[in-house]
Each structure stands twice: as structure tokens, then as C-alpha cells.
């Protein structure tokens, strides 16, 4: 049993429960605190690539995750003034290669939460208000549950991380705005087209819909360019909805009908497309994992896979370091440093593809897209549909080494 075994994890999203499962597997006592009163099971489709698929397979969860995959294998792209064209999603993603599963974020969270409950203590409806680091641990003050001592504290609490704020400083000093926003919610599936994504594209904006076969709903994602941050608080939901309407109310296709469901949406989210840039995401006995410390940025791809794989790496490094948590955290940082830097290339390249800057760019997509998709896969790897820099970053995430960690071995990242 590790000497530094009591670990507090803030956040019950994707990274937190994955980390908790693996820490328990290695003999730690993980506790997860979540601000929400219950598990957040909303959200949009997310992708697991390569190493992330390996991680959930090692947890014994891959059959259940594959059974719950979205099965949205066709995409229809629509733009004003152009004939729609249909694409095989597999062909769009061929240059990324490797194993891949698309699943609803909430479904993945539910599966991992259920698997972790036997070995992870969950505290819902509470949050951390103070962290006091000591030589032998961290004294944590909760908003509702008083104080508790922990050996380590891990922030897995997303883009607006509370742990990062308390331990590393203001978000404004660490966040890099990439030039756009993404938002979304679910609606009834009035389109009624099974297993088919729809993407509406206009200059500087896009709307994507994905049917949710398990519920009969439609996941809707809006994204738009914006040269400067809008200055709206991340908890100002009514203001966010107003801005969404202003940006899309004049658009065609089914956009007006999608906006009719906005007021009643209970799973609405609104995020700047931004990255957290930190030279180090570990500090003594506190560390960050997933979006809290690094992410390619919302909507551009790779973030969920990076969260899953990095949680596995963090648990493994702590297990190997055993009674030397500082070394375990530093080995975790070293193991992921190159991947995190490569992942920062995804957003700038991805935004140019996701949010075309001109009518010419849209016309070029509709001219060349069908031609590229009709070529053999070997050619598409040479002339990728996804920008090369984005592909490079996504490959780095998909190829994170998933080693066999040996508790107490003391092996560092450079020797595996």
C-alpha cells in the first residue's frame, strides 16, 4: 500500500473518474469532489483515439463503450449556394489511423463512474475553497464538508479549474484565446435521419448536429469566429444564450428551428476556444490533469483522448514513485510535456478548417472535398482532409505510450 495514499481529485468529468479508477487499482484511496449535485451526464459526442482506447480496454470497459458508440457513420455538409455533399466519416478520419470510438461524453462518464464506485469515494454538491500545502500533504477546506487532510490533490475540473485557480493563479494569465467560441445543447431529433451527422457551414461559423440513438435526441454544436474575447462570464448563461442568438439568428437551413429549443435547454454550455498554457502543471503535492492543465481547446478534437491517457499516466507514475510523490508528479510532467506541446498545434489549424474565413474557402471545400474523399486512402494520407498540423497533434495524443507500470519500481519515464 502506498504511503502517500490519500488523493483528492476535483472533478467528476472524464479525467477524474479514470484517474480515480487507476489510483484505486494501484492501492491508493482516491476521493472525488464534484461541484454539481449529481453526475453530469449531458454533453456532446467525443472521440477516443489510439492510446485512450487502450486505457479503457485495460479497465475492461471497451465492450460496453463500443456498444454505446454513436454509430454516426455518415456526414452531410451544407452551405448556402452549394449543393450538399455526403461523406463517409471513416474516410474523413482515415489519415488519423488507429483505433477510434465516438461516444457521448455523458455516456462515457456514466460508464466509468459506475466502474469506479467500489473503490472511489465521491462527494457531490461541494467544492474546494482553500488549499494549504504542508511538507507532508495538503489541508483542504471544503465549502460544506469542513477540512480534511490529503497526501495529494489533483485538479481534473476542466477549463475553468478551481484547483488551478487556487494553486497556480488566475485563469486570465494562463489562458490563450484562439479566436472563437463553441456552444451547444440537445434538442428533440426533428431531422429524423439515423446515423447521420449534418454540418451547416457559413463564413466564420458552423452548426453541427448528431443524432443520439439511445434517447431520440439531437446533439447540437454551434461554433463561430470572434476576433476578441466577448468578456462574458462563464456562469452568465442568459447572456451566453443571447450572444448565440445574435450570431446565428439570420442563418438558413434548420438553424432557426434549432434555436427555438435554446431557452429550455438544460444542458447548455458555452466555451471560448482557448488553451491553457502552463510550463508546469505540477506543484509540490498538487497537480492538474486533462483540460485543467492542458488541452488542444474545446471543439477542435483530441481533448477527451488526452484526458483519458494522461489520467492513466499520472496514476502509473504515482504508483511507481510510491513514497516519493514529488518524483511521481515530475515524471508525469516529463512523460507528457512533448505531447502537450504538440497538441497546441491542433486549434490554430483546426479552426481554419472548422470555421472557414471566406466564401472562397467554402467554395474550395465543396469543390475539392468530394474529389479527395473519392481518392484511395493512401492518397488521402498524402493530401489530408484535416490540416497537417492538426493531424500531427492528434497523432501525438493517439500515440501516448501506455506502459505497464509497476508499483514501487521507481522507474522513471526515460527508462520505459
Tab-separated table of C-alpha atoms in Angstrom:
chain	number	residue	atom	x	y	z
A	1	UNK	CA	0.000	0.000	0.000
A	2	UNK	CA	1.457	3.405	-0.953
A	3	UNK	CA	2.440	5.616	1.956
A	4	UNK	CA	1.032	8.730	0.233
A	5	UNK	CA	-2.266	7.049	-0.470
A	6	UNK	CA	-4.996	9.627	0.213
A	7	UNK	CA	-5.608	11.545	-3.005
A	8	UNK	CA	-8.284	14.177	-3.555
A	9	UNK	CA	-9.441	14.664	-7.142
A	10	UNK	CA	-11.545	17.696	-8.023
A	11	UNK	CA	-13.938	16.996	-10.887
A	12	UNK	CA	-16.098	14.004	-11.867
A	13	UNK	CA	-15.904	14.535	-15.616
A	14	UNK	CA	-13.807	12.365	-17.924
A	15	UNK	CA	-10.310	12.570	-16.410
A	16	UNK	CA	-11.315	12.445	-12.715
A	17	UNK	CA	-13.087	9.054	-12.605
A	18	UNK	CA	-10.489	7.488	-14.955
A	19	UNK	CA	-7.737	8.682	-12.605
A	20	UNK	CA	-9.690	7.511	-9.562
A	21	UNK	CA	-10.161	4.015	-11.026
A	22	UNK	CA	-6.463	3.588	-11.744
A	23	UNK	CA	-5.344	5.016	-8.405
A	24	UNK	CA	-7.579	2.531	-6.604
A	25	UNK	CA	-6.185	-0.205	-8.847
A	26	UNK	CA	-2.702	0.685	-7.604
A	27	UNK	CA	-3.731	0.726	-3.938
A	28	UNK	CA	-4.444	4.405	-3.314
A	29	UNK	CA	-7.541	5.810	-1.610
A	30	UNK	CA	-8.989	8.317	-4.105
A	31	UNK	CA	-11.719	10.811	-3.200
A	32	UNK	CA	-13.521	12.766	-5.940
A	33	UNK	CA	-15.299	16.017	-5.124
A	34	UNK	CA	-17.740	17.398	-7.696
A	35	UNK	CA	-19.414	20.796	-7.536
A	36	UNK	CA	-22.622	19.544	-9.195
A	37	UNK	CA	-25.224	17.795	-7.039
A	38	UNK	CA	-25.098	14.721	-9.266
A	39	UNK	CA	-23.092	13.268	-12.109
A	40	UNK	CA	-23.166	15.489	-15.201
A	41	UNK	CA	-24.392	13.140	-17.919
A	42	UNK	CA	-25.008	15.725	-20.634
A	43	UNK	CA	-22.635	16.816	-23.348
A	44	UNK	CA	-21.790	16.111	-26.933
A	45	UNK	CA	-20.150	13.233	-28.834
A	46	UNK	CA	-16.457	12.845	-28.074
A	47	UNK	CA	-13.731	10.767	-29.698
A	48	UNK	CA	-11.378	8.263	-28.126
A	49	UNK	CA	-8.294	7.592	-30.234
A	50	UNK	CA	-5.458	5.107	-30.059
A	51	UNK	CA	-3.956	5.136	-26.567
A	52	UNK	CA	-7.211	6.267	-24.960
A	53	UNK	CA	-8.945	3.204	-26.392
A	54	UNK	CA	-6.111	1.088	-24.955
A	55	UNK	CA	-6.681	2.605	-21.496
A	56	UNK	CA	-10.407	1.825	-21.334
A	57	UNK	CA	-9.689	-1.632	-22.736
A	58	UNK	CA	-7.280	-2.285	-19.845
A	59	UNK	CA	-10.063	-1.221	-17.495
A	60	UNK	CA	-12.314	-3.900	-19.012
A	61	UNK	CA	-14.748	-1.234	-20.253
A	62	UNK	CA	-14.185	-1.324	-24.011
A	63	UNK	CA	-17.042	-3.755	-24.859
A	64	UNK	CA	-19.552	-1.541	-23.000
A	65	UNK	CA	-18.119	1.622	-24.570
A	66	UNK	CA	-18.182	0.152	-28.072
A	67	UNK	CA	-21.781	-0.983	-27.557
A	68	UNK	CA	-22.688	2.613	-26.649
A	69	UNK	CA	-20.860	4.262	-29.565
A	70	UNK	CA	-22.838	6.809	-31.570
A	71	UNK	CA	-22.782	4.876	-34.876
A	72	UNK	CA	-22.941	8.152	-36.804
A	73	UNK	CA	-21.032	6.980	-39.855
A	74	UNK	CA	-22.302	9.424	-42.479
A	75	UNK	CA	-21.930	13.207	-42.693
A	76	UNK	CA	-23.839	15.680	-44.877
A	77	UNK	CA	-22.198	19.083	-45.398
A	78	UNK	CA	-24.473	22.018	-46.241
A	79	UNK	CA	-23.689	25.631	-47.177
A	80	UNK	CA	-25.710	28.473	-48.718
A	81	UNK	CA	-25.387	28.483	-52.518
A	82	UNK	CA	-23.913	24.968	-52.749
A	83	UNK	CA	-25.369	21.526	-53.308
A	84	UNK	CA	-24.960	19.416	-50.160
A	85	UNK	CA	-22.443	16.608	-50.345
A	86	UNK	CA	-22.300	13.395	-48.372
A	87	UNK	CA	-19.177	11.952	-46.805
A	88	UNK	CA	-18.273	8.677	-45.150
A	89	UNK	CA	-16.983	9.670	-41.680
A	90	UNK	CA	-14.442	6.864	-41.840
A	91	UNK	CA	-12.949	8.417	-44.970
A	92	UNK	CA	-12.787	11.822	-43.302
A	93	UNK	CA	-10.742	10.333	-40.475
A	94	UNK	CA	-8.545	7.895	-42.408
A	95	UNK	CA	-5.372	9.974	-42.085
A	96	UNK	CA	-5.632	9.770	-38.284
A	97	UNK	CA	-5.477	5.974	-38.368
A	98	UNK	CA	-5.528	3.676	-35.331
A	99	UNK	CA	-8.423	2.583	-33.165
A	100	UNK	CA	-11.297	5.004	-32.684
A	101	UNK	CA	-14.604	5.122	-30.815
A	102	UNK	CA	-17.082	8.012	-30.797
A	103	UNK	CA	-19.351	8.082	-27.735
A	104	UNK	CA	-21.475	10.644	-25.950
A	105	UNK	CA	-19.481	12.365	-23.233
A	106	UNK	CA	-22.192	11.730	-20.649
A	107	UNK	CA	-22.384	8.045	-21.511
A	108	UNK	CA	-18.615	7.622	-21.114
A	109	UNK	CA	-18.726	9.434	-17.765
A	110	UNK	CA	-21.599	7.205	-16.582
A	111	UNK	CA	-19.762	4.013	-17.569
A	112	UNK	CA	-16.522	4.995	-15.836
A	113	UNK	CA	-18.345	6.309	-12.760
A	114	UNK	CA	-20.206	3.020	-12.359
A	115	UNK	CA	-16.960	1.070	-12.706
A	116	UNK	CA	-15.143	3.229	-10.142
A	117	UNK	CA	-17.767	3.424	-7.396
A	118	UNK	CA	-16.492	0.400	-5.490
A	119	UNK	CA	-13.042	1.910	-4.998
A	120	UNK	CA	-13.571	5.678	-5.157
A	121	UNK	CA	-15.269	7.890	-2.579
A	122	UNK	CA	-17.486	10.501	-4.266
A	123	UNK	CA	-18.580	13.814	-2.720
A	124	UNK	CA	-21.222	15.611	-4.790
A	125	UNK	CA	-22.535	19.135	-4.292
A	126	UNK	CA	-19.349	20.554	-2.773
A	127	UNK	CA	-16.210	22.364	-3.821
A	128	UNK	CA	-12.762	23.303	-2.520
A	129	UNK	CA	-12.368	26.798	-1.074
A	130	UNK	CA	-8.780	26.640	0.225
A	131	UNK	CA	-5.614	24.596	-0.219
A	132	UNK	CA	-2.877	24.749	2.413
A	133	UNK	CA	0.253	22.890	1.380
A	134	UNK	CA	2.435	21.324	4.060
A	135	UNK	CA	5.587	19.252	3.810
A	136	UNK	CA	3.639	16.033	4.313
A	137	UNK	CA	0.418	16.823	2.466
A	138	UNK	CA	-2.350	19.321	1.764
A	139	UNK	CA	-5.026	20.598	4.137
A	140	UNK	CA	-8.185	21.040	2.076
A	141	UNK	CA	-11.077	23.246	3.140
A	142	UNK	CA	-14.410	22.394	1.531
A	143	UNK	CA	-17.326	24.746	1.206
A	144	UNK	CA	-19.686	22.335	3.013
A	145	UNK	CA	-17.620	19.492	4.469
A	146	UNK	CA	-15.089	21.345	6.613
A	147	UNK	CA	-11.412	20.378	6.458
A	148	UNK	CA	-9.671	17.141	5.518
A	149	UNK	CA	-6.022	16.163	5.119
A	150	UNK	CA	-4.813	14.613	1.883
A	151	UNK	CA	-1.436	13.455	0.677
A	152	UNK	CA	-2.060	14.794	-2.847
A	153	UNK	CA	-4.607	16.995	-4.625
A	154	UNK	CA	-5.328	16.668	-8.344
A	155	UNK	CA	-7.357	19.159	-10.365
A	156	UNK	CA	-9.414	17.360	-13.017
A	157	UNK	CA	-12.004	20.114	-13.050
A	158	UNK	CA	-11.892	21.355	-16.612
A	159	UNK	CA	-11.104	24.520	-18.500
A	160	UNK	CA	-12.191	26.795	-15.632
A	161	UNK	CA	-10.392	24.705	-12.988
A	162	UNK	CA	-10.931	25.698	-9.374
A	163	UNK	CA	-7.795	23.819	-8.237
A	164	UNK	CA	-5.730	25.649	-10.857
A	165	UNK	CA	-7.118	28.965	-9.646
A	166	UNK	CA	-6.302	28.191	-6.002
A	167	UNK	CA	-2.836	26.705	-6.558
A	168	UNK	CA	-1.464	28.258	-9.756
A	169	UNK	CA	-3.153	31.629	-10.174
A	170	UNK	CA	-5.757	33.458	-12.205
A	171	UNK	CA	-7.028	31.861	-15.409
A	172	UNK	CA	-6.555	35.110	-17.331
A	173	UNK	CA	-2.767	34.781	-17.006
A	174	UNK	CA	-2.725	31.186	-18.273
A	175	UNK	CA	-5.417	31.112	-20.960
A	176	UNK	CA	-4.672	31.766	-24.651
A	177	UNK	CA	-7.730	32.771	-26.660
A	178	UNK	CA	-7.734	31.142	-30.114
A	179	UNK	CA	-10.338	33.292	-31.862
A	180	UNK	CA	-13.745	31.710	-31.440
A	181	UNK	CA	-16.451	30.178	-29.284
A	182	UNK	CA	-18.247	26.839	-29.155
A	183	UNK	CA	-21.592	26.150	-27.538
A	184	UNK	CA	-24.295	23.522	-27.655
A	185	UNK	CA	-27.196	21.620	-26.139
A	186	UNK	CA	-29.616	18.834	-27.033
A	187	UNK	CA	-32.964	19.068	-28.816
A	188	UNK	CA	-35.594	16.570	-29.955
A	189	UNK	CA	-34.419	14.893	-33.169
A	190	UNK	CA	-36.802	16.536	-35.613
A	191	UNK	CA	-34.427	15.776	-38.524
A	192	UNK	CA	-35.105	12.053	-38.179
A	193	UNK	CA	-32.078	10.859	-40.172
A	194	UNK	CA	-30.439	7.917	-38.402
A	195	UNK	CA	-26.649	7.562	-38.069
A	196	UNK	CA	-26.048	10.809	-39.960
A	197	UNK	CA	-24.253	13.983	-38.929
A	198	UNK	CA	-25.239	17.285	-40.514
A	199	UNK	CA	-22.865	20.245	-40.759
A	200	UNK	CA	-24.042	23.670	-41.872
A	201	UNK	CA	-21.177	25.959	-42.864
A	202	UNK	CA	-21.136	29.729	-43.427
A	203	UNK	CA	-18.350	32.289	-43.307
A	204	UNK	CA	-16.819	32.217	-39.833
A	205	UNK	CA	-19.356	29.830	-38.344
A	206	UNK	CA	-20.683	26.295	-38.349
A	207	UNK	CA	-23.553	24.305	-36.877
A	208	UNK	CA	-23.305	20.538	-36.451
A	209	UNK	CA	-25.970	18.063	-35.398
A	210	UNK	CA	-25.586	14.435	-34.307
A	211	UNK	CA	-28.482	12.046	-33.574
A	212	UNK	CA	-28.409	10.310	-30.187
A	213	UNK	CA	-29.824	6.877	-30.897
A	214	UNK	CA	-30.239	5.932	-27.222
A	215	UNK	CA	-32.586	8.839	-26.423
A	216	UNK	CA	-34.012	10.048	-29.740
A	217	UNK	CA	-32.479	13.473	-29.170
A	218	UNK	CA	-30.180	15.569	-31.304
A	219	UNK	CA	-26.837	16.896	-30.067
A	220	UNK	CA	-26.291	20.381	-31.475
A	221	UNK	CA	-22.993	22.246	-31.635
A	222	UNK	CA	-22.564	25.884	-32.676
A	223	UNK	CA	-19.142	27.422	-33.294
A	224	UNK	CA	-18.205	30.876	-34.520
A	225	UNK	CA	-15.197	33.096	-35.052
A	226	UNK	CA	-14.754	36.149	-32.883
A	227	UNK	CA	-11.551	38.219	-33.145
A	228	UNK	CA	-11.536	39.253	-29.485
A	229	UNK	CA	-12.915	37.641	-26.314
A	230	UNK	CA	-16.509	38.662	-25.633
A	231	UNK	CA	-15.860	39.395	-21.975
A	232	UNK	CA	-18.843	37.401	-20.757
A	233	UNK	CA	-18.622	35.376	-17.542
A	234	UNK	CA	-18.629	31.589	-17.815
A	235	UNK	CA	-21.605	31.471	-15.434
A	236	UNK	CA	-23.721	34.105	-17.272
A	237	UNK	CA	-25.931	31.588	-19.064
A	238	UNK	CA	-28.614	34.057	-20.165
A	239	UNK	CA	-26.018	36.385	-21.634
A	240	UNK	CA	-24.394	33.475	-23.458
A	241	UNK	CA	-27.708	32.412	-24.964
A	242	UNK	CA	-28.357	35.970	-26.110
A	243	UNK	CA	-24.971	36.098	-27.863
A	244	UNK	CA	-25.611	32.754	-29.529
A	245	UNK	CA	-28.886	34.037	-30.959
A	246	UNK	CA	-27.233	37.224	-32.211
A	247	UNK	CA	-24.602	35.251	-34.112
A	248	UNK	CA	-26.947	32.702	-35.718
A	249	UNK	CA	-30.493	34.072	-35.901
A	250	UNK	CA	-30.102	35.159	-39.551
A	251	UNK	CA	-28.707	31.827	-40.781
A	252	UNK	CA	-30.502	29.369	-43.010
A	253	UNK	CA	-31.012	25.606	-43.198
A	254	UNK	CA	-32.560	24.333	-39.917
A	255	UNK	CA	-30.707	26.828	-37.710
A	256	UNK	CA	-33.796	28.914	-36.742
A	257	UNK	CA	-35.619	25.761	-35.660
A	258	UNK	CA	-32.636	24.586	-33.620
A	259	UNK	CA	-32.599	27.949	-31.833
A	260	UNK	CA	-36.251	27.503	-30.859
A	261	UNK	CA	-35.111	24.934	-28.278
A	262	UNK	CA	-32.436	27.171	-26.776
A	263	UNK	CA	-34.451	28.740	-23.944
A	264	UNK	CA	-35.460	25.373	-22.477
A	265	UNK	CA	-32.060	23.687	-22.888
A	266	UNK	CA	-30.889	22.297	-19.533
A	267	UNK	CA	-27.524	21.042	-20.760
A	268	UNK	CA	-26.394	24.254	-22.464
A	269	UNK	CA	-22.686	25.071	-22.487
A	270	UNK	CA	-20.685	27.974	-23.916
A	271	UNK	CA	-16.875	27.983	-24.026
A	272	UNK	CA	-14.211	30.148	-25.589
A	273	UNK	CA	-11.982	28.165	-27.921
A	274	UNK	CA	-8.898	28.683	-25.804
A	275	UNK	CA	-5.879	26.811	-24.494
A	276	UNK	CA	-4.297	26.703	-21.067
A	277	UNK	CA	-0.547	27.337	-21.407
A	278	UNK	CA	1.498	26.308	-18.387
A	279	UNK	CA	5.176	25.480	-18.287
A	280	UNK	CA	4.419	23.136	-15.406
A	281	UNK	CA	1.132	21.653	-14.258
A	282	UNK	CA	2.591	20.163	-11.068
A	283	UNK	CA	3.467	21.997	-7.859
A	284	UNK	CA	4.750	20.161	-4.796
A	285	UNK	CA	1.781	17.927	-3.872
A	286	UNK	CA	-0.753	19.456	-6.286
A	287	UNK	CA	-1.159	18.647	-9.985
A	288	UNK	CA	-3.556	19.171	-12.875
A	289	UNK	CA	-4.786	16.633	-15.407
A	290	UNK	CA	-6.745	16.983	-18.653
A	291	UNK	CA	-8.389	20.290	-19.579
A	292	UNK	CA	-7.493	21.791	-16.198
A	293	UNK	CA	-3.816	21.870	-17.135
A	294	UNK	CA	-3.655	21.454	-20.902
A	295	UNK	CA	-5.993	20.842	-23.802
A	296	UNK	CA	-5.974	21.307	-27.569
A	297	UNK	CA	-9.053	23.565	-26.949
A	298	UNK	CA	-12.785	22.816	-26.993
A	299	UNK	CA	-14.295	21.601	-30.296
A	300	UNK	CA	-11.037	21.086	-32.202
A	301	UNK	CA	-10.521	17.414	-31.266
A	302	UNK	CA	-8.186	15.395	-29.094
A	303	UNK	CA	-9.073	16.766	-25.665
A	304	UNK	CA	-11.012	13.758	-24.367
A	305	UNK	CA	-8.384	11.285	-25.545
A	306	UNK	CA	-5.655	13.367	-23.934
A	307	UNK	CA	-7.634	13.468	-20.675
A	308	UNK	CA	-8.072	9.674	-20.592
A	309	UNK	CA	-4.465	8.817	-21.448
A	310	UNK	CA	-2.940	11.463	-19.194
A	311	UNK	CA	-5.023	10.247	-16.228
A	312	UNK	CA	-3.604	6.760	-16.796
A	313	UNK	CA	-0.044	8.103	-16.998
A	314	UNK	CA	-0.472	10.182	-13.821
A	315	UNK	CA	-1.780	7.215	-11.816
A	316	UNK	CA	1.013	4.988	-13.090
A	317	UNK	CA	3.793	7.458	-12.313
A	318	UNK	CA	2.471	7.987	-8.770
A	319	UNK	CA	2.278	4.228	-8.261
A	320	UNK	CA	5.859	3.679	-9.390
A	321	UNK	CA	7.149	6.542	-7.235
A	322	UNK	CA	5.255	5.186	-4.199
A	323	UNK	CA	6.556	7.174	-1.193
A	324	UNK	CA	8.124	9.916	-3.335
A	325	UNK	CA	5.111	11.763	-4.764
A	326	UNK	CA	7.213	14.740	-5.893
A	327	UNK	CA	9.179	12.475	-8.203
A	328	UNK	CA	5.990	10.807	-9.426
A	329	UNK	CA	4.479	14.150	-10.351
A	330	UNK	CA	7.658	15.306	-12.089
A	331	UNK	CA	7.828	12.048	-14.072
A	332	UNK	CA	4.203	12.604	-15.077
A	333	UNK	CA	5.085	16.107	-16.280
A	334	UNK	CA	8.088	14.791	-18.237
A	335	UNK	CA	6.113	11.972	-19.827
A	336	UNK	CA	3.506	14.334	-21.274
A	337	UNK	CA	5.448	17.534	-21.953
A	338	UNK	CA	6.123	16.806	-25.631
A	339	UNK	CA	2.575	15.615	-26.271
A	340	UNK	CA	1.065	18.717	-24.693
A	341	UNK	CA	3.268	20.988	-26.798
A	342	UNK	CA	2.326	19.106	-29.972
A	343	UNK	CA	-1.380	19.268	-29.077
A	344	UNK	CA	-1.238	23.066	-29.091
A	345	UNK	CA	-0.925	22.935	-32.886
A	346	UNK	CA	-4.396	21.441	-33.278
A	347	UNK	CA	-6.524	24.517	-32.530
A	348	UNK	CA	-4.949	27.095	-34.902
A	349	UNK	CA	-5.042	24.608	-37.785
A	350	UNK	CA	-8.410	23.141	-36.824
A	351	UNK	CA	-10.177	26.494	-36.563
A	352	UNK	CA	-9.238	27.349	-40.153
A	353	UNK	CA	-10.964	24.143	-41.264
A	354	UNK	CA	-13.876	24.225	-38.821
A	355	UNK	CA	-14.677	27.924	-39.326
A	356	UNK	CA	-13.862	28.988	-42.920
A	357	UNK	CA	-12.825	32.620	-43.169
A	358	UNK	CA	-14.265	33.406	-46.622
A	359	UNK	CA	-16.752	32.354	-49.296
A	360	UNK	CA	-13.759	31.276	-51.378
A	361	UNK	CA	-12.664	28.845	-48.639
A	362	UNK	CA	-16.157	27.353	-48.537
A	363	UNK	CA	-16.315	27.037	-52.333
A	364	UNK	CA	-12.913	25.340	-52.338
A	365	UNK	CA	-14.118	22.849	-49.737
A	366	UNK	CA	-17.184	21.971	-51.806
A	367	UNK	CA	-15.068	21.665	-54.949
A	368	UNK	CA	-12.206	19.603	-53.532
A	369	UNK	CA	-13.908	17.752	-50.676
A	370	UNK	CA	-15.855	15.238	-52.783
A	371	UNK	CA	-12.826	14.716	-55.036
A	372	UNK	CA	-10.484	13.965	-52.121
A	373	UNK	CA	-12.970	11.621	-50.491
A	374	UNK	CA	-13.246	9.676	-53.738
A	375	UNK	CA	-9.488	9.023	-53.870
A	376	UNK	CA	-7.836	5.902	-52.377
A	377	UNK	CA	-6.966	6.062	-48.672
A	378	UNK	CA	-3.230	6.070	-49.442
A	379	UNK	CA	-3.669	9.329	-51.394
A	380	UNK	CA	-5.761	10.886	-48.623
A	381	UNK	CA	-2.908	10.259	-46.200
A	382	UNK	CA	-0.673	12.320	-48.508
A	383	UNK	CA	-3.303	15.028	-49.133
A	384	UNK	CA	-5.248	15.026	-45.854
A	385	UNK	CA	-8.728	16.472	-45.405
A	386	UNK	CA	-7.751	17.560	-41.867
A	387	UNK	CA	-4.910	20.180	-41.794
A	388	UNK	CA	-1.455	18.618	-41.437
A	389	UNK	CA	-0.538	20.436	-38.219
A	390	UNK	CA	-3.767	19.287	-36.618
A	391	UNK	CA	-3.086	15.716	-37.753
A	392	UNK	CA	0.389	15.886	-36.206
A	393	UNK	CA	-1.018	16.987	-32.854
A	394	UNK	CA	-3.782	14.381	-32.936
A	395	UNK	CA	-1.235	11.670	-33.734
A	396	UNK	CA	0.846	12.721	-30.724
A	397	UNK	CA	-2.196	12.274	-28.474
A	398	UNK	CA	-3.243	8.973	-30.050
A	399	UNK	CA	0.278	7.580	-29.657
A	400	UNK	CA	0.927	8.399	-25.981
A	401	UNK	CA	2.865	5.381	-24.671
A	402	UNK	CA	0.659	3.257	-22.432
A	403	UNK	CA	3.317	1.422	-20.472
A	404	UNK	CA	2.970	-1.320	-17.890
A	405	UNK	CA	3.539	0.458	-14.595
A	406	UNK	CA	4.986	-1.478	-11.691
A	407	UNK	CA	4.088	-0.034	-8.269
A	408	UNK	CA	7.168	0.811	-6.262
A	409	UNK	CA	9.609	0.050	-9.084
A	410	UNK	CA	10.901	3.626	-9.166
A	411	UNK	CA	11.267	3.520	-12.969
A	412	UNK	CA	11.057	6.944	-14.475
A	413	UNK	CA	9.624	7.982	-17.837
A	414	UNK	CA	13.025	8.000	-19.549
A	415	UNK	CA	13.602	4.298	-18.773
A	416	UNK	CA	10.297	2.904	-20.003
